[in-house]
CSV table of C-alpha atoms in Angstrom, one decimal:
chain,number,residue,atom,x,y,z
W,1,UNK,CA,148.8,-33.4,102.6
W,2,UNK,CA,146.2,-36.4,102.1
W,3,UNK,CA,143.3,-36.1,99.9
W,4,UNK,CA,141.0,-38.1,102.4
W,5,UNK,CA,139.7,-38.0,105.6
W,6,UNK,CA,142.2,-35.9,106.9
W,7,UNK,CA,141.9,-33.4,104.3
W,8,UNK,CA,138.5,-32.9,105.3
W,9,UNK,CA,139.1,-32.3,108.7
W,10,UNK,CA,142.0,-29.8,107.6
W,11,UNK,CA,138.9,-27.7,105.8
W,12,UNK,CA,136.9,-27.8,109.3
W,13,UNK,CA,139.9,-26.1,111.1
W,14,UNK,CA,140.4,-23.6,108.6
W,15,UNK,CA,136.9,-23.1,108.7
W,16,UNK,CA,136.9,-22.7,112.9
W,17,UNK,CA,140.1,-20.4,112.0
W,18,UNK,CA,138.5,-17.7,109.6
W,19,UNK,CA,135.4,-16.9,112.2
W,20,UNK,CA,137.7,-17.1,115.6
W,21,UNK,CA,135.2,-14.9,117.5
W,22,UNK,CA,132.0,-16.8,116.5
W,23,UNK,CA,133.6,-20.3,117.0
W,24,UNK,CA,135.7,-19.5,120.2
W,25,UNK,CA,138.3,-22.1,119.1
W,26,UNK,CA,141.9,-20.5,119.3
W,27,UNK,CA,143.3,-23.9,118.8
W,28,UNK,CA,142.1,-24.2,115.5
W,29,UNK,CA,144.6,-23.7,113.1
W,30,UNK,CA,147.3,-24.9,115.5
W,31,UNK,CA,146.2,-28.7,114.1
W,32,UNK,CA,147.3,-27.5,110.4
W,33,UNK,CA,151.3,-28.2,110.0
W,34,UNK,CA,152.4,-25.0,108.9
W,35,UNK,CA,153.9,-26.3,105.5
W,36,UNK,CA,150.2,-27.3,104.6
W,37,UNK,CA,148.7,-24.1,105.6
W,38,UNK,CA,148.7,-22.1,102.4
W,39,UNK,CA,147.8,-25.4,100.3
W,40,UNK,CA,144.6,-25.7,102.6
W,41,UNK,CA,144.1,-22.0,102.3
W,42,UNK,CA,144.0,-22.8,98.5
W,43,UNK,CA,141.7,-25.3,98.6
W,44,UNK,CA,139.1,-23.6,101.1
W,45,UNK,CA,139.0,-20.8,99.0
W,46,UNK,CA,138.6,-23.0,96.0
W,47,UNK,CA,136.2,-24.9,97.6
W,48,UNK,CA,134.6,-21.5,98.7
W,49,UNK,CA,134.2,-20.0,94.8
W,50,UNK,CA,133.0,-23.2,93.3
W,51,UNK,CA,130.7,-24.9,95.9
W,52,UNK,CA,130.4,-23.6,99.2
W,53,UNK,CA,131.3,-19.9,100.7
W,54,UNK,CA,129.8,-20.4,103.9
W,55,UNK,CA,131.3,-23.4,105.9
W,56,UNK,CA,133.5,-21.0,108.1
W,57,UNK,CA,129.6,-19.6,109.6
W,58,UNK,CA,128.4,-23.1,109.0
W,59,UNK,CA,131.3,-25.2,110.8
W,60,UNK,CA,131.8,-22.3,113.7
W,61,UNK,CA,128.3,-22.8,114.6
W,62,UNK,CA,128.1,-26.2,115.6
W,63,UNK,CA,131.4,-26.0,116.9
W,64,UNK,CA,130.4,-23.3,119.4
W,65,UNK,CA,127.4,-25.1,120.0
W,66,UNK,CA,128.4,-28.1,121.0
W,67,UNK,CA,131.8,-27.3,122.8
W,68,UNK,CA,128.7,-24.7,125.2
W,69,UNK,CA,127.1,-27.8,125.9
W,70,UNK,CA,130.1,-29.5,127.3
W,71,UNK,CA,131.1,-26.5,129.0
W,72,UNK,CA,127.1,-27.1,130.8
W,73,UNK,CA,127.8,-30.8,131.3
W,74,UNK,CA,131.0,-30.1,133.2
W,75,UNK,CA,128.7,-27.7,135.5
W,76,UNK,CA,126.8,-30.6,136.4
W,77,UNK,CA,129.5,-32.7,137.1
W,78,UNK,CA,133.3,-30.8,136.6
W,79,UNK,CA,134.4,-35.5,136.3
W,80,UNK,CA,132.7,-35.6,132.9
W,81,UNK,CA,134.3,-37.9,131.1
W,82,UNK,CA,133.9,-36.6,127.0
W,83,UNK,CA,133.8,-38.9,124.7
W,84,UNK,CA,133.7,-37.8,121.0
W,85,UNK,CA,133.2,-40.0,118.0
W,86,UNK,CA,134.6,-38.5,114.5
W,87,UNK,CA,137.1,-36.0,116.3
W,88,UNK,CA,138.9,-35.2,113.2
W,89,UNK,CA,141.1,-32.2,114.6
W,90,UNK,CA,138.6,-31.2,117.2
W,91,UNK,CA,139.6,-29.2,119.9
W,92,UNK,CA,137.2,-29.9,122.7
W,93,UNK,CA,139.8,-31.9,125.8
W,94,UNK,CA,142.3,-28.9,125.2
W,95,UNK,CA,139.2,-26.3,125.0
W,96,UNK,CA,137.6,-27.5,128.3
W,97,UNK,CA,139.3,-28.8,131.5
W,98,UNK,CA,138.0,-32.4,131.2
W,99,UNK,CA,139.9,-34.6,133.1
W,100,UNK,CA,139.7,-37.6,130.7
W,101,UNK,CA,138.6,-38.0,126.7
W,102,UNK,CA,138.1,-40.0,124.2
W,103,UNK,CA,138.9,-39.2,120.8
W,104,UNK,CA,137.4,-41.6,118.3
W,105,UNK,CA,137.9,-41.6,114.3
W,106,UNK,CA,138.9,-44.0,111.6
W,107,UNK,CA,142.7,-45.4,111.9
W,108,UNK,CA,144.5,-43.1,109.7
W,109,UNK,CA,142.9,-39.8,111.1
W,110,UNK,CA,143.7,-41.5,114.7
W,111,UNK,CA,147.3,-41.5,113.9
W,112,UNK,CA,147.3,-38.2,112.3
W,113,UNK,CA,145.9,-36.8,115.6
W,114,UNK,CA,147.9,-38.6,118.0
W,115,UNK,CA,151.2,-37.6,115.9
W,116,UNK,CA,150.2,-33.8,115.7
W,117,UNK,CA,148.8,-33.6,119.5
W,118,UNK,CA,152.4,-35.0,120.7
W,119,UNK,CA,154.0,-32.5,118.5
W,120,UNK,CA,151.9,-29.5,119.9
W,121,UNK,CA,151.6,-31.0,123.5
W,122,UNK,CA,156.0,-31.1,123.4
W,123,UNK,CA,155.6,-27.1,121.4
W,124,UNK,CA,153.8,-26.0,124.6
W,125,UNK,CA,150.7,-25.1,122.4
W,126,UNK,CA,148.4,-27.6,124.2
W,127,UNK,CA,148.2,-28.9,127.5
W,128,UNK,CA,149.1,-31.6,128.8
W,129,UNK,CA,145.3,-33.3,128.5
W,130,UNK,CA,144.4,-37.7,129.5
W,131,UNK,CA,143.2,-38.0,125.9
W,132,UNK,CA,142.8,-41.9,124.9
W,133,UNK,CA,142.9,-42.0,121.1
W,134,UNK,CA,140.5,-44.8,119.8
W,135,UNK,CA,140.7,-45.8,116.3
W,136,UNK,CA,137.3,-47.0,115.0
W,137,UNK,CA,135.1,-47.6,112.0
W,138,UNK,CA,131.7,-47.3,113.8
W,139,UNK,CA,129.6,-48.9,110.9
W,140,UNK,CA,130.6,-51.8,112.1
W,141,UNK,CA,128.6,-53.1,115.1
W,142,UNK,CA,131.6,-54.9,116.9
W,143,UNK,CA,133.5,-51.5,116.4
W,144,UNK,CA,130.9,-49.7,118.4
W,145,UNK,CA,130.5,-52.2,121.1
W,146,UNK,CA,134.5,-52.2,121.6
W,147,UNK,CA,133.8,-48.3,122.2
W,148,UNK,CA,131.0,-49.2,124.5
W,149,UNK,CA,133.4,-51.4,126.5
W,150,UNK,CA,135.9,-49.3,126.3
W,151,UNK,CA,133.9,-46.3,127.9
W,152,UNK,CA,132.2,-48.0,130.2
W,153,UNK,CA,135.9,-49.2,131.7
W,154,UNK,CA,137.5,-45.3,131.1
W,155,UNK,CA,134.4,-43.8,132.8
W,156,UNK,CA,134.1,-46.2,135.4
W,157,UNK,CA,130.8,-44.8,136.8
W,158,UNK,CA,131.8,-41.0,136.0
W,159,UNK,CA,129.0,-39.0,133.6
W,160,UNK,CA,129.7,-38.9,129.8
W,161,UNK,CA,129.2,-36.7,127.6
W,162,UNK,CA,129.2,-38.0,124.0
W,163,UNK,CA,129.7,-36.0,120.6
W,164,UNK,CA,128.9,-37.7,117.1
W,165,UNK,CA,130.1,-34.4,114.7
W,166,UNK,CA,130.2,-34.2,111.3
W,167,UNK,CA,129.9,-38.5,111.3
W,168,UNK,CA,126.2,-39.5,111.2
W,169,UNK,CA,125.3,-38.3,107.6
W,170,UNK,CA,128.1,-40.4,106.2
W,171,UNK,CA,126.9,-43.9,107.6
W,172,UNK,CA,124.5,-46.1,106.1
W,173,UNK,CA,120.8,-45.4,107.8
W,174,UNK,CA,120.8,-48.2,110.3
W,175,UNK,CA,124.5,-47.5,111.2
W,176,UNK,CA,123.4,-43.6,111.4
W,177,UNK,CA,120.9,-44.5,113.9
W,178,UNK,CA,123.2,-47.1,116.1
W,179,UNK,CA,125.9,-44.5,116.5
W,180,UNK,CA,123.2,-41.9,117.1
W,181,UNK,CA,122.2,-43.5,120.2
W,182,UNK,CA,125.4,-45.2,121.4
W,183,UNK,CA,125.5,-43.2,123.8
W,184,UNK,CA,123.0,-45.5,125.8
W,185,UNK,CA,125.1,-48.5,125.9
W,186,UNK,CA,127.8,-46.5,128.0
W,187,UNK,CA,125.8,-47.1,130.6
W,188,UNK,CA,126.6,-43.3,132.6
W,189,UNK,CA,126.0,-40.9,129.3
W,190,UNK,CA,125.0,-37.3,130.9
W,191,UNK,CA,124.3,-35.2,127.5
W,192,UNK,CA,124.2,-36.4,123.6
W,193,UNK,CA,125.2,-34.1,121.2
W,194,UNK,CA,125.1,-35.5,117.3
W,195,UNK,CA,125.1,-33.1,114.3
W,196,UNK,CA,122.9,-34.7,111.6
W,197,UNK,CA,121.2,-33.4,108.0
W,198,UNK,CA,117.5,-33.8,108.1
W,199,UNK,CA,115.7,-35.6,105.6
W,200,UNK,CA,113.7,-32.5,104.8
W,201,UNK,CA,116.8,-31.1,103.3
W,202,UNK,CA,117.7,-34.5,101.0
W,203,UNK,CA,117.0,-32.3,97.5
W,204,UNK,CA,118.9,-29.6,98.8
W,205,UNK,CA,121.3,-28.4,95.5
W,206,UNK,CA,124.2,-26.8,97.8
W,207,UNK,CA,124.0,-30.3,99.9
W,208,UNK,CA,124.2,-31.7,96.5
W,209,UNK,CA,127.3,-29.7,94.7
W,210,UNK,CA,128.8,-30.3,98.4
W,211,UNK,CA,128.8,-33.8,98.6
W,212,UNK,CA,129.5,-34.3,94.4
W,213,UNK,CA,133.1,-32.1,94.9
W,214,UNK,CA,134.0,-34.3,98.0
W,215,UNK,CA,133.3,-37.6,96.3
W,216,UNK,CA,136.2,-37.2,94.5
W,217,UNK,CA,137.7,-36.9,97.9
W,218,UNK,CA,137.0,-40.2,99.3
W,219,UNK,CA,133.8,-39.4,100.8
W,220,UNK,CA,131.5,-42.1,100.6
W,221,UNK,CA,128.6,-41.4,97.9
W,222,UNK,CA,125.3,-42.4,100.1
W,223,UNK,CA,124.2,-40.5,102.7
W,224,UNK,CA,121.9,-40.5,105.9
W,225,UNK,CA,119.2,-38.2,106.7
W,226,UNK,CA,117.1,-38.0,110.4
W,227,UNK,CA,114.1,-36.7,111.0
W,228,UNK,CA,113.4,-34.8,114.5
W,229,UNK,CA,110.7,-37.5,114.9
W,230,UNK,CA,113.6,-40.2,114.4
W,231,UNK,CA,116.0,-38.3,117.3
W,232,UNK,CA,113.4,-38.4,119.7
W,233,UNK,CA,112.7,-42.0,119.2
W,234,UNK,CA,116.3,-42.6,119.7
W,235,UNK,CA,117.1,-40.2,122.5
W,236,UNK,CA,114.0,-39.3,123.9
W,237,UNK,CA,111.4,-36.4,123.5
W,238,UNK,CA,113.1,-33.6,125.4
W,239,UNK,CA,115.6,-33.1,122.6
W,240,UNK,CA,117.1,-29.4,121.7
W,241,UNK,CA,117.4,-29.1,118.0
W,242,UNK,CA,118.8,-26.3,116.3
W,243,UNK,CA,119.8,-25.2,112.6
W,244,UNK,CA,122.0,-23.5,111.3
W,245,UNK,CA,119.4,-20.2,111.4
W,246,UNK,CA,118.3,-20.6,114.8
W,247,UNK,CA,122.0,-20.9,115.9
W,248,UNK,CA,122.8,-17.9,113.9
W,249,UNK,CA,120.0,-16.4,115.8
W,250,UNK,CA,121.4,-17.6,119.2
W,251,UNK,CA,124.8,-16.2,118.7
W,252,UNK,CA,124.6,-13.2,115.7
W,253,UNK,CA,121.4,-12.0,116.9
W,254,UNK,CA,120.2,-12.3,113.5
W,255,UNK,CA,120.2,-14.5,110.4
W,256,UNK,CA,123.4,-13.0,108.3
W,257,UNK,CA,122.5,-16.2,105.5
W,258,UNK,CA,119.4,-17.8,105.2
W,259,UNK,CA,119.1,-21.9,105.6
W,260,UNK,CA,118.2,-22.6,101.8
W,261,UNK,CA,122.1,-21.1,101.1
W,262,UNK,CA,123.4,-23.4,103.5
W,263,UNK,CA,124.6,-27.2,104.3
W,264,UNK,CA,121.9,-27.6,106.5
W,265,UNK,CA,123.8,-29.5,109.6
W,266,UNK,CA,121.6,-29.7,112.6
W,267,UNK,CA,122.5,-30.1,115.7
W,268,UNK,CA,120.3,-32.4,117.9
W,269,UNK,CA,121.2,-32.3,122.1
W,270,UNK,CA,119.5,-34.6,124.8
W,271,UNK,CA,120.3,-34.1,128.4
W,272,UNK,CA,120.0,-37.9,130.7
W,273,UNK,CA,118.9,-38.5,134.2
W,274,UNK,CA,122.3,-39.9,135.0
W,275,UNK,CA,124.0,-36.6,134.8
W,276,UNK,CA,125.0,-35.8,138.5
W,277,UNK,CA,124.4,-32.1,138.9
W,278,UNK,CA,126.7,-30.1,141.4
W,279,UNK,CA,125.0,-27.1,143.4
W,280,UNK,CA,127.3,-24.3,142.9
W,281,UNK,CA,129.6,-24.6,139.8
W,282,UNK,CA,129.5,-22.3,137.5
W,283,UNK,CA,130.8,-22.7,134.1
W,284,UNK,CA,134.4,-23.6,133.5
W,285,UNK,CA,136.1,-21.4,131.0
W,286,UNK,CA,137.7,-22.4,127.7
W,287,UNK,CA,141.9,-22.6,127.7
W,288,UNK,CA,142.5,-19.6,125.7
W,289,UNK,CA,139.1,-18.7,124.7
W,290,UNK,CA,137.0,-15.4,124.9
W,291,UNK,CA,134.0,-15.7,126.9
């Protein structure tokens, strides 16, 4: 097991895994190879007594979020094409019957994906999905035009819908903002989702002893905070934003752990004009999911 990226998006499944009726992701721990299971076991729960107990409510909750709001962009239009930019081990193509993804993430976690997807794809535990897997370091403003090209050839026309998880808050602020609004330069983007920290939350201590255990981790040191102001100059002013206790609210019923004893992630959603709606759809269900 790596100590990197990849570890890091090992801890996000696990999380997904230990709340499997509040994140409705039964493909979650299917991405952990089952000789590092119990050593990321070990280090959630470590990570759980000395930092950080709650990023299985935390990581669930913007996981079920966002993979609703694809399931509501493929009601529009069932040709979505997603496109998702710091996929780690996501689960969303295999989740939801889109007919073509993009999976987008630094080389190494690209490789790591594509290697475990053909392993569980041959296993039967996935389906057989048109998942292009796009290595990319998105600070870099060729990178995200090369994307931009790249979707706009993929989609060909067809809506997108365009994911930036878990990636935002580790980019320098003008980067932050560029792949924030990427999404306009695909040139057919339906819906935006990006999950961000927001500046009001920069002193936070649990952000704090968060981001000081994964330093040692290779996580990069600076950080990037938005402000809801900031989204809606980026992505317009009809913008659903939710944290973590209004998304507790929206699928507990109630607030089990308030905000202050949280990594506050926000999620921030904007629906375009280009999304082509289709009378009559209803929702298409999750592979493997409880509805």
């Amino acid at each position: 097991m790596r100590c990197g990226v990849e570890l890091t998006a090992y801890l996000v499944n696990e999380s997904r895994a230990r709340m499997p009726g509040l994140s409705e992701d039964p493909l979650a721990a299917a991405w952990i190879p089952q000789s590092d299971r119990p050593a990321v076991r070990e280090l959630w729960d470590e990570f759980a007594g000395t930092v950080y107990p709650h990023d299985d409510l935390v990581v669930s909750l913007r996981g079920r979020y966002i993979a609703d709001t694809l399931a509501r962009a493929l009601e529009k239009d069932p040709d979505t094409v997603l496109v998702v930019c710091g996929a780690g081990f996501s689960s969303y193509p295999w989740l939801l019957p889109f007919r073509t993804a993009i999976e987008v993430d630094l080389p190494d976690m690209i490789a790591a994906k594509q290697a475990r997807t053909a392993e569980l794809v041959a296993s039967g535990a996935l389906p057989e999905r048109d998942v292009h897997h796009h290595a990319a370091d998105l600070a870099g403003a060729a990178s995200r035009e090369e994307l931009a090209s790249l979707v706009r050839k993929v989609a060909d026309g067809r809506p997108v819908a365009y994911v930036a998880e878990g990636l935002v808050f580790y980019l320098p602020p003008d980067e932050a903002r560029a792949v924030v609004s990427l999404g306009a330069e695909f040139g057919s983007c339906a819906v935006t989702a990006v999950s961000y920290w927001p500046a009001a939350a920069a002193g936070s201590q649990v952000l704090a002893d968060q981001r000081q255990w994964f330093r040692s981790r290779s996580v990069p040191e600076d950080a990037s905070y938005l402000t809801h102001h900031g989204l809606t100059e980026l992505l317009g002013d009809e913008i659903e934003d939710c944290g973590p206790e209004d998304l507790q609210q929206r699928y507990l019923g109630r607030i089990d752990v308030p905000e202050s004893d949280l990594i506050p992630e926000y999620v921030a959603v904007s629906w375009h004009a280009s999304a082509r709606g289709v009378p009559g759809q209803g929702v298409p269900g999750r592979t493997g999911a409880t509805r």
